Short mmCIF file of N, CA and C in Angstrom, two decimals:
data_model
loop_
_atom_site.label_atom_id
_atom_site.label_comp_id
_atom_site.label_asym_id
_atom_site.label_seq_id
_atom_site.Cartn_x
_atom_site.Cartn_y
_atom_site.Cartn_z
N UNK A 1 13.65 -19.00 -9.84
CA UNK A 1 13.87 -19.11 -8.56
C UNK A 1 14.37 -17.45 -8.18
N UNK A 2 14.04 -17.12 -7.20
CA UNK A 2 14.19 -15.58 -6.70
C UNK A 2 15.38 -15.48 -5.97
N UNK A 3 16.79 -14.82 -6.39
CA UNK A 3 17.89 -14.80 -5.43
C UNK A 3 17.57 -14.54 -4.00
N UNK A 4 18.02 -15.11 -3.26
CA UNK A 4 18.38 -14.41 -1.72
C UNK A 4 18.90 -13.17 -1.39
N UNK A 5 17.63 -12.23 -1.13
CA UNK A 5 18.15 -10.73 -0.75
C UNK A 5 19.22 -10.53 0.22
N UNK A 6 20.19 -9.70 -0.40
CA UNK A 6 21.40 -9.36 0.79
C UNK A 6 21.18 -8.60 1.88
N UNK A 7 19.86 -7.83 1.62
CA UNK A 7 19.42 -6.70 2.62
C UNK A 7 18.00 -6.91 2.68
N UNK A 8 17.18 -6.11 3.53
CA UNK A 8 15.77 -5.78 3.90
C UNK A 8 15.59 -4.59 4.05
N UNK A 9 15.62 -4.05 2.65
CA UNK A 9 15.35 -2.51 2.93
C UNK A 9 13.67 -2.37 3.33
N UNK A 10 13.45 -1.22 3.72
CA UNK A 10 11.99 -0.84 3.75
C UNK A 10 11.23 -0.68 2.48
N UNK A 11 10.26 -0.91 2.29
CA UNK A 11 9.74 -1.07 1.20
C UNK A 11 8.36 -0.19 1.48
N UNK A 12 7.97 1.09 0.91
CA UNK A 12 6.47 1.55 0.95
C UNK A 12 5.56 1.44 -0.22
N UNK A 13 4.49 1.01 0.38
CA UNK A 13 3.79 0.25 -0.75
C UNK A 13 2.40 1.41 -0.65
N UNK A 14 2.58 2.31 -1.46
CA UNK A 14 1.24 3.08 -1.72
C UNK A 14 -0.09 2.81 -2.17
N UNK A 15 -1.00 3.17 -1.76
CA UNK A 15 -2.46 2.68 -2.36
C UNK A 15 -3.41 3.79 -1.99
N UNK A 16 -3.42 4.28 -3.16
CA UNK A 16 -4.59 5.50 -3.40
C UNK A 16 -6.10 4.63 -3.64
N UNK A 17 -6.85 5.46 -3.13
CA UNK A 17 -8.53 5.00 -3.12
C UNK A 17 -9.18 6.19 -3.42
N UNK A 18 -10.54 5.79 -3.73
CA UNK A 18 -11.41 6.65 -3.10
C UNK A 18 -12.91 5.62 -2.92
N UNK A 19 -13.28 5.59 -2.08
CA UNK A 19 -14.34 4.41 -1.49
C UNK A 19 -13.95 2.93 -1.99
N UNK A 20 -14.80 2.32 -2.81
CA UNK A 20 -14.73 1.01 -2.93
C UNK A 20 -14.17 0.12 -1.92
N UNK A 21 -14.76 0.21 -0.71
CA UNK A 21 -14.23 -0.65 0.42
C UNK A 21 -13.98 -2.11 0.27
N UNK A 22 -15.12 -2.70 -0.56
CA UNK A 22 -14.74 -4.08 -1.01
C UNK A 22 -13.27 -4.39 -1.66
N UNK A 23 -13.37 -3.68 -2.58
CA UNK A 23 -12.02 -3.90 -3.24
C UNK A 23 -10.54 -3.43 -2.41
N UNK A 24 -10.43 -2.48 -1.64
CA UNK A 24 -9.61 -1.97 -0.88
C UNK A 24 -9.49 -3.01 0.09
N UNK A 25 -10.67 -3.59 0.77
CA UNK A 25 -10.28 -4.44 1.60
C UNK A 25 -9.56 -5.71 1.16
N UNK A 26 -9.84 -6.29 -0.03
CA UNK A 26 -9.50 -7.36 -0.57
C UNK A 26 -7.75 -7.20 -0.67
N UNK A 27 -7.40 -5.84 -1.44
CA UNK A 27 -6.21 -5.74 -1.65
C UNK A 27 -5.38 -5.61 -0.36
N UNK A 28 -5.77 -4.74 0.58
CA UNK A 28 -5.02 -4.59 1.80
C UNK A 28 -5.05 -6.14 2.56
N UNK A 29 -5.87 -6.71 2.50
CA UNK A 29 -6.12 -8.27 3.06
C UNK A 29 -4.95 -9.01 2.35
N UNK A 30 -4.93 -9.08 1.15
CA UNK A 30 -3.86 -9.56 0.31
C UNK A 30 -2.48 -9.13 0.79
N UNK A 31 -2.37 -8.28 0.77
CA UNK A 31 -0.87 -7.35 1.24
C UNK A 31 -0.42 -8.21 2.65
N UNK A 32 -1.38 -7.96 3.37
CA UNK A 32 -0.66 -8.35 4.59
C UNK A 32 -0.83 -9.81 4.75
N UNK A 33 -1.76 -10.28 4.50
CA UNK A 33 -1.72 -11.98 4.80
C UNK A 33 -0.83 -12.82 3.88
N UNK A 34 -0.42 -12.33 2.48
CA UNK A 34 0.30 -13.02 1.66
C UNK A 34 2.01 -12.66 1.40
N UNK A 35 1.99 -11.39 1.68
CA UNK A 35 3.39 -11.07 1.93
C UNK A 35 4.49 -11.46 2.63
N UNK A 36 5.31 -12.20 2.04
CA UNK A 36 6.48 -13.06 2.93
C UNK A 36 7.30 -12.04 3.38
N UNK A 37 7.72 -10.98 2.42
CA UNK A 37 8.66 -9.67 3.00
C UNK A 37 7.98 -9.11 4.02
N UNK A 38 9.03 -8.72 4.90
CA UNK A 38 8.37 -8.26 6.41
C UNK A 38 8.58 -6.95 6.56
N UNK A 39 9.57 -6.13 5.92
CA UNK A 39 10.13 -5.02 5.88
C UNK A 39 9.37 -3.91 5.27
N UNK A 40 7.93 -3.78 5.29
CA UNK A 40 7.34 -2.93 4.41
C UNK A 40 6.26 -1.96 5.11
N UNK A 41 5.84 -1.15 4.90
CA UNK A 41 4.73 -0.31 5.26
C UNK A 41 3.68 0.03 4.24
N UNK A 42 2.46 0.07 4.51
CA UNK A 42 1.23 0.69 3.68
C UNK A 42 0.85 1.90 3.76
N UNK A 43 0.80 2.66 2.72
CA UNK A 43 0.50 3.89 2.91
C UNK A 43 -0.79 4.09 2.25
N UNK A 44 -1.73 4.15 2.69
CA UNK A 44 -3.17 4.33 2.23
C UNK A 44 -3.55 5.76 1.89
N UNK A 45 -4.20 6.38 0.87
CA UNK A 45 -4.26 7.70 0.49
C UNK A 45 -5.68 7.94 0.08
N UNK A 46 -6.62 8.43 1.05
CA UNK A 46 -7.77 8.71 0.40
C UNK A 46 -8.19 10.00 -0.25
N UNK A 47 -8.78 9.74 -1.73
CA UNK A 47 -9.04 10.80 -2.10
C UNK A 47 -10.75 11.42 -2.03
N UNK A 48 -11.01 11.57 -1.19
CA UNK A 48 -12.37 12.13 -1.23
C UNK A 48 -13.28 11.33 -0.90
N UNK A 49 -13.00 10.04 -0.22
CA UNK A 49 -13.98 9.18 -0.02
C UNK A 49 -15.40 9.68 1.00
N UNK A 50 -16.51 8.76 0.77
CA UNK A 50 -17.75 9.63 1.42
C UNK A 50 -18.48 8.21 2.21
N UNK A 51 -18.13 7.06 1.57
CA UNK A 51 -18.67 5.74 2.23
C UNK A 51 -18.44 5.21 3.87
N UNK A 52 -19.32 5.24 4.60
CA UNK A 52 -19.12 4.74 6.01
C UNK A 52 -18.06 3.70 5.89
N UNK A 53 -18.60 2.71 5.01
CA UNK A 53 -17.70 1.14 5.12
C UNK A 53 -16.09 1.44 4.82
N UNK A 54 -16.14 2.61 3.86
CA UNK A 54 -14.59 2.96 3.78
C UNK A 54 -13.84 3.15 5.07
N UNK A 55 -14.56 4.05 5.60
CA UNK A 55 -13.73 4.73 6.72
C UNK A 55 -13.61 3.74 7.98
N UNK A 56 -14.80 2.88 8.15
CA UNK A 56 -14.46 1.67 9.20
C UNK A 56 -13.74 0.80 8.93
N UNK A 57 -13.13 0.38 7.67
CA UNK A 57 -12.00 -0.42 7.24
C UNK A 57 -10.57 0.30 7.25
N UNK A 58 -10.65 1.61 6.98
CA UNK A 58 -9.65 2.26 7.54
C UNK A 58 -9.15 2.19 8.99
N UNK A 59 -10.22 2.44 9.65
CA UNK A 59 -10.15 2.47 11.09
C UNK A 59 -9.45 0.94 11.90
N UNK A 60 -10.02 0.02 11.10
CA UNK A 60 -9.65 -1.40 11.47
C UNK A 60 -7.89 -1.59 11.26
N UNK A 61 -7.58 -1.27 10.03
CA UNK A 61 -5.98 -1.31 9.67
C UNK A 61 -5.19 -0.30 10.60
N UNK A 62 -5.86 0.74 11.13
CA UNK A 62 -4.73 1.72 11.84
C UNK A 62 -4.32 1.27 13.10
N UNK A 63 -4.70 0.16 13.17
CA UNK A 63 -4.26 -0.66 14.89
C UNK A 63 -2.95 -1.31 13.96
N UNK A 64 -2.52 -1.42 12.98
CA UNK A 64 -1.47 -1.94 12.47
C UNK A 64 -0.36 -1.55 12.55
N UNK A 65 0.85 -1.38 12.91
CA UNK A 65 2.32 -0.28 13.24
C UNK A 65 2.60 -0.38 11.94
N UNK A 66 2.81 -0.85 10.70
CA UNK A 66 3.11 -0.64 9.62
C UNK A 66 1.84 -0.15 8.55
N UNK A 67 1.06 0.31 8.76
CA UNK A 67 0.02 1.10 8.24
C UNK A 67 -0.29 2.58 8.52
N UNK A 68 -0.08 3.57 7.59
CA UNK A 68 -0.20 4.79 7.49
C UNK A 68 -1.41 5.35 6.76
N UNK A 69 -2.27 5.96 7.01
CA UNK A 69 -3.40 6.50 6.53
C UNK A 69 -3.25 7.86 6.31
N UNK A 70 -3.68 8.56 5.44
CA UNK A 70 -3.63 10.17 4.73
C UNK A 70 -4.64 10.48 4.04
N UNK A 71 -5.39 11.66 4.22
CA UNK A 71 -6.28 12.41 3.10
C UNK A 71 -5.51 13.30 1.89
N UNK A 72 -6.33 13.08 1.18
CA UNK A 72 -5.97 14.05 0.01
C UNK A 72 -7.07 14.67 -0.43
N UNK A 73 -8.01 15.56 0.20
CA UNK A 73 -9.26 16.12 -0.16
C UNK A 73 -8.72 17.27 -0.99
N UNK A 74 -8.48 16.75 -2.38
CA UNK A 74 -8.27 17.97 -3.36
C UNK A 74 -8.94 17.04 -4.78
N UNK A 75 -9.26 17.95 -5.71
CA UNK A 75 -9.64 17.20 -7.09
C UNK A 75 -8.67 16.31 -7.29
N UNK A 76 -9.33 15.25 -8.05
CA UNK A 76 -8.56 14.18 -8.36
C UNK A 76 -7.46 14.37 -9.21
N UNK A 77 -6.21 14.03 -9.29
CA UNK A 77 -5.13 14.11 -9.91
C UNK A 77 -3.87 12.72 -9.39
N UNK A 78 -4.27 12.11 -10.45
CA UNK A 78 -3.34 10.64 -10.08
C UNK A 78 -2.01 11.02 -9.31
N UNK A 79 -1.20 11.47 -10.18
CA UNK A 79 0.15 11.98 -9.95
C UNK A 79 0.16 12.58 -8.53
N UNK A 80 -0.42 13.81 -8.34
CA UNK A 80 -0.73 14.30 -7.45
C UNK A 80 -0.63 13.75 -6.02
N UNK A 81 -1.88 12.84 -5.97
CA UNK A 81 -2.02 11.71 -5.11
C UNK A 81 -0.54 10.99 -4.49
N UNK A 82 -0.22 10.37 -5.56
CA UNK A 82 0.76 9.60 -5.53
C UNK A 82 2.12 10.31 -4.65
N UNK A 83 2.37 11.58 -5.44
CA UNK A 83 3.78 12.34 -5.01
C UNK A 83 3.49 12.65 -3.52
N UNK A 84 2.17 13.11 -3.30
CA UNK A 84 1.85 13.32 -1.93
C UNK A 84 2.20 12.24 -1.08
N UNK A 85 1.52 10.99 -1.48
CA UNK A 85 1.94 9.83 -0.62
C UNK A 85 3.22 9.61 -0.64
N UNK A 86 4.32 9.66 -1.44
CA UNK A 86 5.58 9.53 -1.53
C UNK A 86 6.26 10.40 -0.47
N UNK A 87 5.68 11.52 -0.32
CA UNK A 87 6.33 12.33 0.21
C UNK A 87 6.41 12.06 2.06
N UNK A 88 5.25 11.28 2.21
CA UNK A 88 5.06 10.49 3.51
C UNK A 88 5.70 9.18 3.75
N UNK A 89 6.38 8.64 2.47
CA UNK A 89 7.05 7.23 2.43
C UNK A 89 8.08 7.38 3.45
N UNK A 90 8.75 6.32 4.18
CA UNK A 90 9.78 6.07 4.80
C UNK A 90 10.63 5.02 4.09
N UNK A 91 10.06 4.30 3.34
CA UNK A 91 11.00 3.08 2.75
C UNK A 91 12.00 3.38 1.77
N UNK A 92 12.65 3.03 1.18
CA UNK A 92 14.19 2.91 0.58
C UNK A 92 13.55 2.75 -0.57
N UNK A 93 12.49 2.12 -0.81
CA UNK A 93 11.81 2.07 -2.09
C UNK A 93 10.33 2.26 -2.07
N UNK A 94 9.71 2.60 -3.21
CA UNK A 94 8.26 2.25 -3.25
C UNK A 94 7.38 1.99 -4.45
N UNK A 95 6.47 1.29 -3.97
CA UNK A 95 5.94 0.46 -4.80
C UNK A 95 4.62 1.06 -5.06
N UNK A 96 3.90 1.60 -6.06
CA UNK A 96 2.50 2.17 -6.50
C UNK A 96 1.76 0.97 -6.76
N UNK A 97 0.47 0.58 -5.93
CA UNK A 97 -0.46 -0.31 -6.22
C UNK A 97 -1.88 0.42 -6.25
N UNK A 98 -2.52 -0.31 -7.08
CA UNK A 98 -3.78 0.10 -7.19
C UNK A 98 -5.02 -0.47 -6.15
N UNK A 99 -6.07 0.17 -5.82
CA UNK A 99 -6.84 -0.43 -4.80
C UNK A 99 -7.45 -1.61 -5.13
N UNK A 100 -7.70 -2.10 -6.22
CA UNK A 100 -8.50 -2.93 -7.33
C UNK A 100 -7.45 -4.17 -7.42
N UNK A 101 -6.30 -4.25 -6.68
CA UNK A 101 -5.50 -5.57 -7.15
C UNK A 101 -5.55 -6.28 -6.09
N UNK A 102 -4.92 -7.46 -6.26
CA UNK A 102 -4.93 -8.82 -5.10
C UNK A 102 -3.84 -9.33 -5.40
N UNK A 103 -2.88 -9.43 -4.05
CA UNK A 103 -1.57 -10.09 -4.16
C UNK A 103 -2.01 -11.56 -4.46
N UNK A 104 -1.35 -12.45 -5.38
CA UNK A 104 -1.57 -13.56 -5.59
C UNK A 104 -0.08 -14.28 -4.86
N UNK A 105 1.17 -13.89 -5.11
CA UNK A 105 2.26 -14.56 -5.17
C UNK A 105 3.05 -13.86 -4.05
N UNK A 106 3.24 -15.05 -2.89
CA UNK A 106 3.49 -14.17 -1.56
C UNK A 106 4.87 -13.74 -1.81
N UNK A 107 5.65 -13.91 -2.52
CA UNK A 107 7.35 -13.44 -2.49
C UNK A 107 7.07 -12.19 -3.83
N UNK A 108 5.94 -11.42 -3.71
CA UNK A 108 5.93 -10.30 -4.72
C UNK A 108 6.81 -9.40 -4.66
N UNK A 109 7.28 -8.84 -3.51
CA UNK A 109 8.13 -7.77 -3.25
C UNK A 109 9.31 -8.46 -3.19
N UNK A 110 10.01 -9.39 -2.85
CA UNK A 110 10.81 -10.40 -3.15
C UNK A 110 11.41 -10.41 -4.52
N UNK A 111 10.31 -10.76 -5.27
CA UNK A 111 10.58 -10.69 -6.91
C UNK A 111 11.23 -9.39 -7.70
N UNK A 112 10.85 -8.28 -6.63
CA UNK A 112 11.33 -7.02 -7.35
C UNK A 112 12.81 -6.74 -7.41
N UNK A 113 13.59 -7.84 -6.30
CA UNK A 113 15.04 -7.80 -6.56
C UNK A 113 15.38 -8.26 -7.62
N UNK A 114 14.88 -8.54 -8.58
CA UNK A 114 15.28 -9.04 -10.16
C UNK A 114 15.66 -7.95 -10.73
N UNK A 115 15.04 -6.64 -10.46
CA UNK A 115 15.42 -5.35 -10.79
C UNK A 115 16.75 -4.66 -10.66
N UNK A 116 17.39 -4.39 -11.33
CA UNK A 116 18.82 -3.91 -11.24
C UNK A 116 19.10 -3.11 -10.27
N UNK A 117 18.00 -2.09 -9.66
CA UNK A 117 18.11 -1.11 -8.87
C UNK A 117 17.95 -1.49 -7.56
N UNK A 118 17.54 -2.89 -7.32
CA UNK A 118 17.43 -3.24 -5.58
C UNK A 118 18.57 -4.38 -5.37
#
């Protein structure tokens, strides 16, 4: 059983990607459809994508108020991409997520409250 949270701090979910639109769509869809924690923002960081399907997917998500999109058009450097994304984050906490994951548990963000820092 997950303890009831005393506060609802904003959580920034950072998702770096390069193309892979189908995987990214599954990831984003699962975050938005399954998450029961409401106070979050998604920061999607594009690292040199070229596929039209990927840009079309991002266009659809830009209509969401808690979705941010940035381009990182430099050579691949995982740490630098994430550091760039975190500099854009407004959350009190940051969760780094790969674009090839799918959220399965609706209380996945609440579960982080088990960590002593939250």
